[in-house]
């Protein structure tokens, strides 16, 4: 039964919709957490420490954080796999044998495809920068996330990578939320306008919220 659902195009679209909404929920919480940097190093570092103690003493140190990470990894892998397989299925379904001109994909399709690739590469860089410190500039300080964030956004390339990724994220959310709503049956003639408005607002708020941090470091508001 599970394999039958997964093999169908509707099943893959449903997996993409559900996994996308899981990631969207995480992004909203993550953005709100990031904005705590405007309250100073003490508040921001305390928040980062709190994330590692969620559920104690029932859960051990960092267990809740690792559960969140595992769920997110599964969501990302499921989302990317379903998107890739649907894309390949779409290409195979085109009657290219009899058509000499390459069909143009829609703006939304191109945005989702390239946005997904950009975000996938960004996630790898972001983890290596602020989680493991592997590519971090200025000397990674474990347990001092405030200073690590300031270090990253004190470099031009750190700002460029992050801002470009967040712009791609905004476009991805704008089209993705709408697609997910249609796949899960939430769309209708009376609700379509509201769903489009929600998609636009979510994309704008998340993009602005995430970009506010590097801009604040660049302008000296956060230092």
GROMACS .gro file of N, CA and C in nm, residues 6-141:
model
  408
    6UNK      N    1   0.344   0.580  -0.299
    6UNK     CA    2   0.468   0.649  -0.334
    6UNK      C    3   0.492   0.648  -0.484
    7UNK      N    4   0.457   0.538  -0.552
    7UNK     CA    5   0.482   0.527  -0.695
    7UNK      C    6   0.391   0.617  -0.778
    8UNK      N    7   0.280   0.660  -0.722
    8UNK     CA    8   0.188   0.746  -0.798
    8UNK      C    9   0.235   0.892  -0.792
    9UNK      N   10   0.202   0.966  -0.896
    9UNK     CA   11   0.237   1.108  -0.898
    9UNK      C   12   0.169   1.184  -0.785
   10UNK      N   13   0.043   1.150  -0.758
   10UNK     CA   14  -0.028   1.216  -0.649
   10UNK      C   15   0.037   1.185  -0.515
   11UNK      N   16   0.084   1.062  -0.498
   11UNK     CA   17   0.151   1.025  -0.374
   11UNK      C   18   0.278   1.106  -0.354
   12UNK      N   19   0.356   1.123  -0.460
   12UNK     CA   20   0.480   1.200  -0.450
   12UNK      C   21   0.451   1.348  -0.422
   13UNK      N   22   0.345   1.400  -0.486
   13UNK     CA   23   0.307   1.539  -0.460
   13UNK      C   24   0.259   1.557  -0.316
   14UNK      N   25   0.191   1.457  -0.263
   14UNK     CA   26   0.145   1.464  -0.125
   14UNK      C   27   0.263   1.461  -0.029
   15UNK      N   28   0.363   1.376  -0.057
   15UNK     CA   29   0.484   1.371   0.024
   15UNK      C   30   0.554   1.506   0.021
   16UNK      N   31   0.562   1.566  -0.098
   16UNK     CA   32   0.624   1.698  -0.110
   16UNK      C   33   0.548   1.802  -0.029
   17UNK      N   34   0.415   1.796  -0.035
   17UNK     CA   35   0.333   1.895   0.037
   17UNK      C   36   0.350   1.882   0.188
   18UNK      N   37   0.340   1.759   0.240
   18UNK     CA   38   0.350   1.738   0.385
   18UNK      C   39   0.491   1.772   0.435
   19UNK      N   40   0.593   1.723   0.365
   19UNK     CA   41   0.731   1.753   0.407
   19UNK      C   42   0.760   1.902   0.396
   20UNK      N   43   0.703   1.967   0.295
   20UNK     CA   44   0.722   2.110   0.281
   20UNK      C   45   0.660   2.188   0.395
   21UNK      N   46   0.542   2.147   0.439
   21UNK     CA   47   0.476   2.215   0.551
   21UNK      C   48   0.552   2.194   0.682
   22UNK      N   49   0.612   2.074   0.698
   22UNK     CA   50   0.695   2.048   0.817
   22UNK      C   51   0.813   2.145   0.818
   23UNK      N   52   0.879   2.161   0.704
   23UNK     CA   53   0.992   2.252   0.696
   23UNK      C   54   0.949   2.397   0.713
   24UNK      N   55   0.831   2.431   0.662
   24UNK     CA   56   0.780   2.567   0.677
   24UNK      C   57   0.756   2.600   0.824
   25UNK      N   58   0.699   2.507   0.898
   25UNK     CA   59   0.677   2.528   1.042
   25UNK      C   60   0.810   2.550   1.113
   26UNK      N   61   0.910   2.470   1.078
   26UNK     CA   62   1.042   2.487   1.138
   26UNK      C   63   1.100   2.624   1.104
   27UNK      N   64   1.083   2.667   0.980
   27UNK     CA   65   1.139   2.796   0.938
   27UNK      C   66   1.077   2.912   1.015
   28UNK      N   67   0.948   2.905   1.042
   28UNK     CA   68   0.882   3.011   1.119
   28UNK      C   69   0.942   3.020   1.259
   29UNK      N   70   0.957   2.905   1.324
   29UNK     CA   71   1.014   2.901   1.459
   29UNK      C   72   1.161   2.945   1.455
   30UNK      N   73   1.233   2.898   1.354
   30UNK     CA   74   1.375   2.931   1.342
   30UNK      C   75   1.395   3.081   1.321
   31UNK      N   76   1.311   3.141   1.239
   31UNK     CA   77   1.322   3.285   1.216
   31UNK      C   78   1.296   3.364   1.345
   32UNK      N   79   1.194   3.325   1.420
   32UNK     CA   80   1.164   3.393   1.546
   32UNK      C   81   1.281   3.380   1.643
   33UNK      N   82   1.343   3.262   1.646
   33UNK     CA   83   1.460   3.243   1.731
   33UNK      C   84   1.576   3.330   1.688
   34UNK      N   85   1.597   3.340   1.555
   34UNK     CA   86   1.706   3.423   1.504
   34UNK      C   87   1.691   3.570   1.544
   35UNK      N   88   1.567   3.617   1.548
   35UNK     CA   89   1.543   3.758   1.580
   35UNK      C   90   1.577   3.793   1.725
   36UNK      N   91   1.598   3.692   1.808
   36UNK     CA   92   1.640   3.719   1.946
   36UNK      C   93   1.779   3.779   1.951
   37UNK      N   94   1.851   3.775   1.839
   37UNK     CA   95   1.985   3.834   1.836
   37UNK      C   96   1.977   3.985   1.859
   38UNK      N   97   1.861   4.046   1.830
   38UNK     CA   98   1.845   4.190   1.851
   38UNK      C   99   1.834   4.226   1.999
   39UNK      N  100   1.818   4.126   2.087
   39UNK     CA  101   1.809   4.150   2.230
   39UNK      C  102   1.945   4.134   2.299
   40UNK      N  103   2.049   4.109   2.221
   40UNK     CA  104   2.183   4.103   2.278
   40UNK      C  105   2.239   3.962   2.287
   41UNK      N  106   2.369   3.957   2.314
   41UNK     CA  107   2.440   3.829   2.318
   41UNK      C  108   2.386   3.738   2.428
   42UNK      N  109   2.355   3.795   2.544
   42UNK     CA  110   2.308   3.713   2.656
   42UNK      C  111   2.180   3.639   2.623
   43UNK      N  112   2.082   3.710   2.569
   43UNK     CA  113   1.954   3.648   2.534
   43UNK      C  114   1.971   3.545   2.422
   44UNK      N  115   2.048   3.580   2.323
   44UNK     CA  116   2.064   3.490   2.207
   44UNK      C  117   2.137   3.362   2.247
   45UNK      N  118   2.246   3.376   2.324
   45UNK     CA  119   2.320   3.258   2.368
   45UNK      C  120   2.238   3.172   2.463
   46UNK      N  121   2.158   3.237   2.548
   46UNK     CA  122   2.072   3.162   2.640
   46UNK      C  123   1.967   3.083   2.563
   47UNK      N  124   1.912   3.143   2.457
   47UNK     CA  125   1.815   3.074   2.372
   47UNK      C  126   1.878   2.952   2.305
   48UNK      N  127   2.000   2.968   2.255
   48UNK     CA  128   2.070   2.857   2.190
   48UNK      C  129   2.096   2.744   2.289
   49UNK      N  130   2.129   2.781   2.414
   49UNK     CA  131   2.151   2.678   2.517
   49UNK      C  132   2.020   2.609   2.552
   50UNK      N  133   1.912   2.686   2.559
   50UNK     CA  134   1.780   2.630   2.592
   50UNK      C  135   1.738   2.524   2.490
   51UNK      N  136   1.770   2.547   2.364
   51UNK     CA  137   1.735   2.450   2.260
   51UNK      C  138   1.795   2.313   2.290
   52UNK      N  139   1.909   2.312   2.356
   52UNK     CA  140   1.977   2.185   2.386
   52UNK      C  141   1.926   2.119   2.513
   53UNK      N  142   1.846   2.192   2.590
   53UNK     CA  143   1.795   2.137   2.718
   53UNK      C  144   1.645   2.110   2.715
   54UNK      N  145   1.583   2.125   2.598
   54UNK     CA  146   1.438   2.101   2.587
   54UNK      C  147   1.408   1.957   2.632
   55UNK      N  148   1.308   1.943   2.717
   55UNK     CA  149   1.265   1.809   2.759
   55UNK      C  150   1.337   1.751   2.878
   56UNK      N  151   1.440   1.819   2.928
   56UNK     CA  152   1.510   1.768   3.047
   56UNK      C  153   1.419   1.782   3.169
   57UNK      N  154   1.426   1.686   3.261
   57UNK     CA  155   1.519   1.572   3.267
   57UNK      C  156   1.468   1.446   3.197
   58UNK      N  157   1.343   1.453   3.139
   58UNK     CA  158   1.291   1.335   3.071
   58UNK      C  159   1.381   1.296   2.954
   59UNK      N  160   1.423   1.397   2.877
   59UNK     CA  161   1.516   1.373   2.767
   59UNK      C  162   1.654   1.418   2.809
   60UNK      N  163   1.755   1.349   2.759
   60UNK     CA  164   1.893   1.388   2.788
   60UNK      C  165   1.930   1.514   2.710
   61UNK      N  166   2.043   1.571   2.746
   61UNK     CA  167   2.093   1.693   2.683
   61UNK      C  168   2.105   1.674   2.532
   62UNK      N  169   2.044   1.765   2.457
   62UNK     CA  170   2.045   1.770   2.310
   62UNK      C  171   1.959   1.665   2.242
   63UNK      N  172   1.890   1.577   2.319
   63UNK     CA  173   1.809   1.474   2.254
   63UNK      C  174   1.696   1.537   2.173
   64UNK      N  175   1.627   1.634   2.229
   64UNK     CA  176   1.516   1.698   2.157
   64UNK      C  177   1.566   1.765   2.030
   65UNK      N  178   1.682   1.829   2.040
   65UNK     CA  179   1.740   1.896   1.924
   65UNK      C  180   1.773   1.795   1.815
   66UNK      N  181   1.825   1.679   1.855
   66UNK     CA  182   1.857   1.575   1.757
   66UNK      C  183   1.732   1.514   1.696
   67UNK      N  184   1.625   1.504   1.774
   67UNK     CA  185   1.498   1.455   1.719
   67UNK      C  186   1.449   1.551   1.611
   68UNK      N  187   1.457   1.681   1.641
   68UNK     CA  188   1.417   1.782   1.543
   68UNK      C  189   1.503   1.772   1.418
   69UNK      N  190   1.634   1.755   1.437
   69UNK     CA  191   1.724   1.744   1.322
   69UNK      C  192   1.692   1.623   1.235
   70UNK      N  193   1.665   1.510   1.299
   70UNK     CA  194   1.634   1.387   1.224
   70UNK      C  195   1.505   1.405   1.145
   71UNK      N  196   1.402   1.463   1.208
   71UNK     CA  197   1.275   1.487   1.138
   71UNK      C  198   1.297   1.580   1.018
   72UNK      N  199   1.378   1.683   1.037
   72UNK     CA  200   1.405   1.777   0.928
   72UNK      C  201   1.483   1.711   0.815
   73UNK      N  202   1.581   1.629   0.849
   73UNK     CA  203   1.658   1.558   0.746
   73UNK      C  204   1.567   1.467   0.665
   74UNK      N  205   1.480   1.394   0.734
   74UNK     CA  206   1.386   1.306   0.665
   74UNK      C  207   1.293   1.386   0.575
   75UNK      N  208   1.247   1.502   0.624
   75UNK     CA  209   1.159   1.587   0.544
   75UNK      C  210   1.231   1.640   0.420
   76UNK      N  211   1.355   1.684   0.437
   76UNK     CA  212   1.433   1.737   0.325
   76UNK      C  213   1.458   1.628   0.222
   77UNK      N  214   1.499   1.510   0.267
   77UNK     CA  215   1.529   1.399   0.176
   77UNK      C  216   1.402   1.356   0.101
   78UNK      N  217   1.291   1.343   0.173
   78UNK     CA  218   1.165   1.303   0.110
   78UNK      C  219   1.120   1.408   0.009
   79UNK      N  220   1.133   1.535   0.046
   79UNK     CA  221   1.093   1.645  -0.041
   79UNK      C  222   1.177   1.648  -0.169
   80UNK      N  223   1.308   1.639  -0.152
   80UNK     CA  224   1.398   1.645  -0.267
   80UNK      C  225   1.383   1.522  -0.357
   81UNK      N  226   1.368   1.405  -0.297
   81UNK     CA  227   1.354   1.282  -0.375
   81UNK      C  228   1.225   1.284  -0.457
   82UNK      N  229   1.115   1.323  -0.394
   82UNK     CA  230   0.987   1.330  -0.465
   82UNK      C  231   0.993   1.433  -0.577
   83UNK      N  232   1.056   1.548  -0.551
   83UNK     CA  233   1.067   1.653  -0.652
   83UNK      C  234   1.149   1.605  -0.771
   84UNK      N  235   1.261   1.538  -0.744
   84UNK     CA  236   1.347   1.488  -0.851
   84UNK      C  237   1.275   1.383  -0.935
   85UNK      N  238   1.208   1.290  -0.869
   85UNK     CA  239   1.139   1.183  -0.942
   85UNK      C  240   1.022   1.237  -1.023
   86UNK      N  241   0.951   1.334  -0.970
   86UNK     CA  242   0.842   1.395  -1.046
   86UNK      C  243   0.896   1.470  -1.168
   87UNK      N  244   1.011   1.536  -1.149
   87UNK     CA  245   1.073   1.608  -1.260
   87UNK      C  246   1.115   1.511  -1.370
   88UNK      N  247   1.176   1.400  -1.332
   88UNK     CA  248   1.218   1.299  -1.430
   88UNK      C  249   1.096   1.239  -1.500
   89UNK      N  250   0.991   1.213  -1.424
   89UNK     CA  251   0.868   1.157  -1.482
   89UNK      C  252   0.808   1.255  -1.582
   90UNK      N  253   0.812   1.383  -1.549
   90UNK     CA  254   0.758   1.486  -1.639
   90UNK      C  255   0.837   1.492  -1.768
   91UNK      N  256   0.970   1.482  -1.757
   91UNK     CA  257   1.055   1.486  -1.877
   91UNK      C  258   1.029   1.365  -1.966
   92UNK      N  259   1.014   1.246  -1.907
   92UNK     CA  260   0.990   1.125  -1.985
   92UNK      C  261   0.853   1.128  -2.054
   93UNK      N  262   0.759   1.202  -1.993
   93UNK     CA  263   0.623   1.207  -2.048
   93UNK      C  264   0.611   1.303  -2.166
   94UNK      N  265   0.711   1.388  -2.188
   94UNK     CA  266   0.703   1.483  -2.298
   94UNK      C  267   0.721   1.411  -2.431
   95UNK      N  268   0.644   1.449  -2.531
   95UNK     CA  269   0.657   1.385  -2.663
   95UNK      C  270   0.773   1.442  -2.742
   96UNK      N  271   0.893   1.440  -2.682
   96UNK     CA  272   1.010   1.504  -2.743
   96UNK      C  273   1.054   1.435  -2.871
   97UNK      N  274   1.014   1.310  -2.891
   97UNK     CA  275   1.058   1.238  -3.010
   97UNK      C  276   1.005   1.304  -3.136
   98UNK      N  277   0.889   1.371  -3.124
   98UNK     CA  278   0.827   1.430  -3.241
   98UNK      C  279   0.833   1.583  -3.240
   99UNK      N  280   0.897   1.636  -3.141
   99UNK     CA  281   0.905   1.781  -3.130
   99UNK      C  282   1.051   1.824  -3.134
  100UNK      N  283   1.082   1.917  -3.223
  100UNK     CA  284   1.220   1.959  -3.241
  100UNK      C  285   1.257   2.078  -3.153
  101UNK      N  286   1.158   2.152  -3.108
  101UNK     CA  287   1.187   2.265  -3.020
  101UNK      C  288   1.169   2.222  -2.876
  102UNK      N  289   1.260   2.266  -2.791
  102UNK     CA  290   1.256   2.230  -2.650
  102UNK      C  291   1.143   2.305  -2.581
  103UNK      N  292   1.049   2.237  -2.515
  103UNK     CA  293   0.939   2.305  -2.447
  103UNK      C  294   0.990   2.389  -2.331
  104UNK      N  295   0.931   2.509  -2.320
  104UNK     CA  296   0.972   2.598  -2.212
  104UNK      C  297   0.895   2.564  -2.086
  105UNK      N  298   0.966   2.548  -1.976
  105UNK     CA  299   0.899   2.523  -1.849
  105UNK      C  300   0.846   2.655  -1.796
  106UNK      N  301   0.748   2.649  -1.711
  106UNK     CA  302   0.688   2.770  -1.656
  106UNK      C  303   0.783   2.840  -1.560
  107UNK      N  304   0.754   2.968  -1.534
  107UNK     CA  305   0.836   3.045  -1.440
  107UNK      C  306   0.836   2.980  -1.303
  108UNK      N  307   0.718   2.935  -1.259
  108UNK     CA  308   0.707   2.872  -1.127
  108UNK      C  309   0.790   2.744  -1.120
  109UNK      N  310   0.786   2.664  -1.227
  109UNK     CA  311   0.862   2.539  -1.230
  109UNK      C  312   1.011   2.566  -1.223
  110UNK      N  313   1.059   2.662  -1.303
  110UNK     CA  314   1.202   2.695  -1.301
  110UNK      C  315   1.243   2.749  -1.165
  111UNK      N  316   1.157   2.833  -1.106
  111UNK     CA  317   1.188   2.891  -0.975
  111UNK      C  318   1.200   2.783  -0.869
  112UNK      N  319   1.105   2.688  -0.868
  112UNK     CA  320   1.107   2.581  -0.769
  112UNK      C  321   1.229   2.493  -0.787
  113UNK      N  322   1.261   2.461  -0.912
  113UNK     CA  323   1.374   2.370  -0.939
  113UNK      C  324   1.506   2.433  -0.895
  114UNK      N  325   1.535   2.552  -0.947
  114UNK     CA  326   1.663   2.616  -0.913
  114UNK      C  327   1.666   2.665  -0.770
  115UNK      N  328   1.551   2.707  -0.719
  115UNK     CA  329   1.545   2.746  -0.578
  115UNK      C  330   1.577   2.630  -0.487
  116UNK      N  331   1.526   2.512  -0.522
  116UNK     CA  332   1.554   2.393  -0.443
  116UNK      C  333   1.702   2.358  -0.442
  117UNK      N  334   1.766   2.371  -0.557
  117UNK     CA  335   1.910   2.342  -0.567
  117UNK      C  336   1.990   2.442  -0.484
  118UNK      N  337   1.956   2.569  -0.497
  118UNK     CA  338   2.026   2.674  -0.420
  118UNK      C  339   2.009   2.649  -0.270
  119UNK      N  340   1.888   2.617  -0.228
  119UNK     CA  341   1.863   2.594  -0.085
  119UNK      C  342   1.934   2.469  -0.035
  120UNK      N  343   1.940   2.366  -0.118
  120UNK     CA  344   2.012   2.245  -0.078
  120UNK      C  345   2.160   2.273  -0.054
  121UNK      N  346   2.222   2.348  -0.144
  121UNK     CA  347   2.363   2.385  -0.128
  121UNK      C  348   2.381   2.476  -0.006
  122UNK      N  349   2.285   2.567   0.013
  122UNK     CA  350   2.294   2.659   0.128
  122UNK      C  351   2.287   2.583   0.260
  123UNK      N  352   2.200   2.485   0.270
  123UNK     CA  353   2.186   2.408   0.395
  123UNK      C  354   2.320   2.345   0.433
  124UNK      N  355   2.389   2.289   0.333
  124UNK     CA  356   2.520   2.227   0.358
  124UNK      C  357   2.618   2.332   0.410
  125UNK      N  358   2.623   2.447   0.342
  125UNK     CA  359   2.716   2.553   0.385
  125UNK      C  360   2.678   2.605   0.523
  126UNK      N  361   2.550   2.625   0.548
  126UNK     CA  362   2.503   2.679   0.676
  126UNK      C  363   2.541   2.588   0.792
  127UNK      N  364   2.526   2.458   0.773
  127UNK     CA  365   2.563   2.361   0.878
  127UNK      C  366   2.714   2.361   0.901
  128UNK      N  367   2.791   2.364   0.793
  128UNK     CA  368   2.936   2.364   0.805
  128UNK      C  369   2.987   2.495   0.867
  129UNK      N  370   2.910   2.600   0.850
  129UNK     CA  371   2.951   2.730   0.902
  129UNK      C  372   2.916   2.748   1.049
  130UNK      N  373   2.788   2.731   1.085
  130UNK     CA  374   2.743   2.766   1.220
  130UNK      C  375   2.714   2.648   1.312
  131UNK      N  376   2.717   2.525   1.258
  131UNK     CA  377   2.695   2.409   1.344
  131UNK      C  378   2.825   2.336   1.374
  132UNK      N  379   2.900   2.303   1.270
  132UNK     CA  380   3.028   2.233   1.291
  132UNK      C  381   3.146   2.329   1.295
  133UNK      N  382   3.132   2.448   1.235
  133UNK     CA  383   3.241   2.545   1.233
  133UNK      C  384   3.348   2.513   1.130
  134UNK      N  385   3.323   2.416   1.043
  134UNK     CA  386   3.424   2.370   0.947
  134UNK      C  387   3.468   2.481   0.851
  135UNK      N  388   3.373   2.561   0.801
  135UNK     CA  389   3.408   2.667   0.706
  135UNK      C  390   3.388   2.805   0.768
  136UNK      N  391   3.379   2.809   0.901
  136UNK     CA  392   3.350   2.936   0.968
  136UNK      C  393   3.470   3.030   0.964
  137UNK      N  394   3.440   3.158   0.946
  137UNK     CA  395   3.546   3.260   0.944
  137UNK      C  396   3.565   3.319   1.083
  138UNK      N  397   3.683   3.360   1.114
  138UNK     CA  398   3.708   3.430   1.239
  138UNK      C  399   3.728   3.342   1.360
  139UNK      N  400   3.729   3.212   1.343
  139UNK     CA  401   3.750   3.123   1.456
  139UNK      C  402   3.620   3.083   1.522
  140UNK      N  403   3.573   2.962   1.499
  140UNK     CA  404   3.446   2.916   1.555
  140UNK      C  405   3.458   2.899   1.706
  141UNK      N  406   3.356   2.953   1.778
  141UNK     CA  407   3.354   2.944   1.924
  141UNK      C  408   3.235   2.861   1.969
   0.00000   0.00000   0.00000
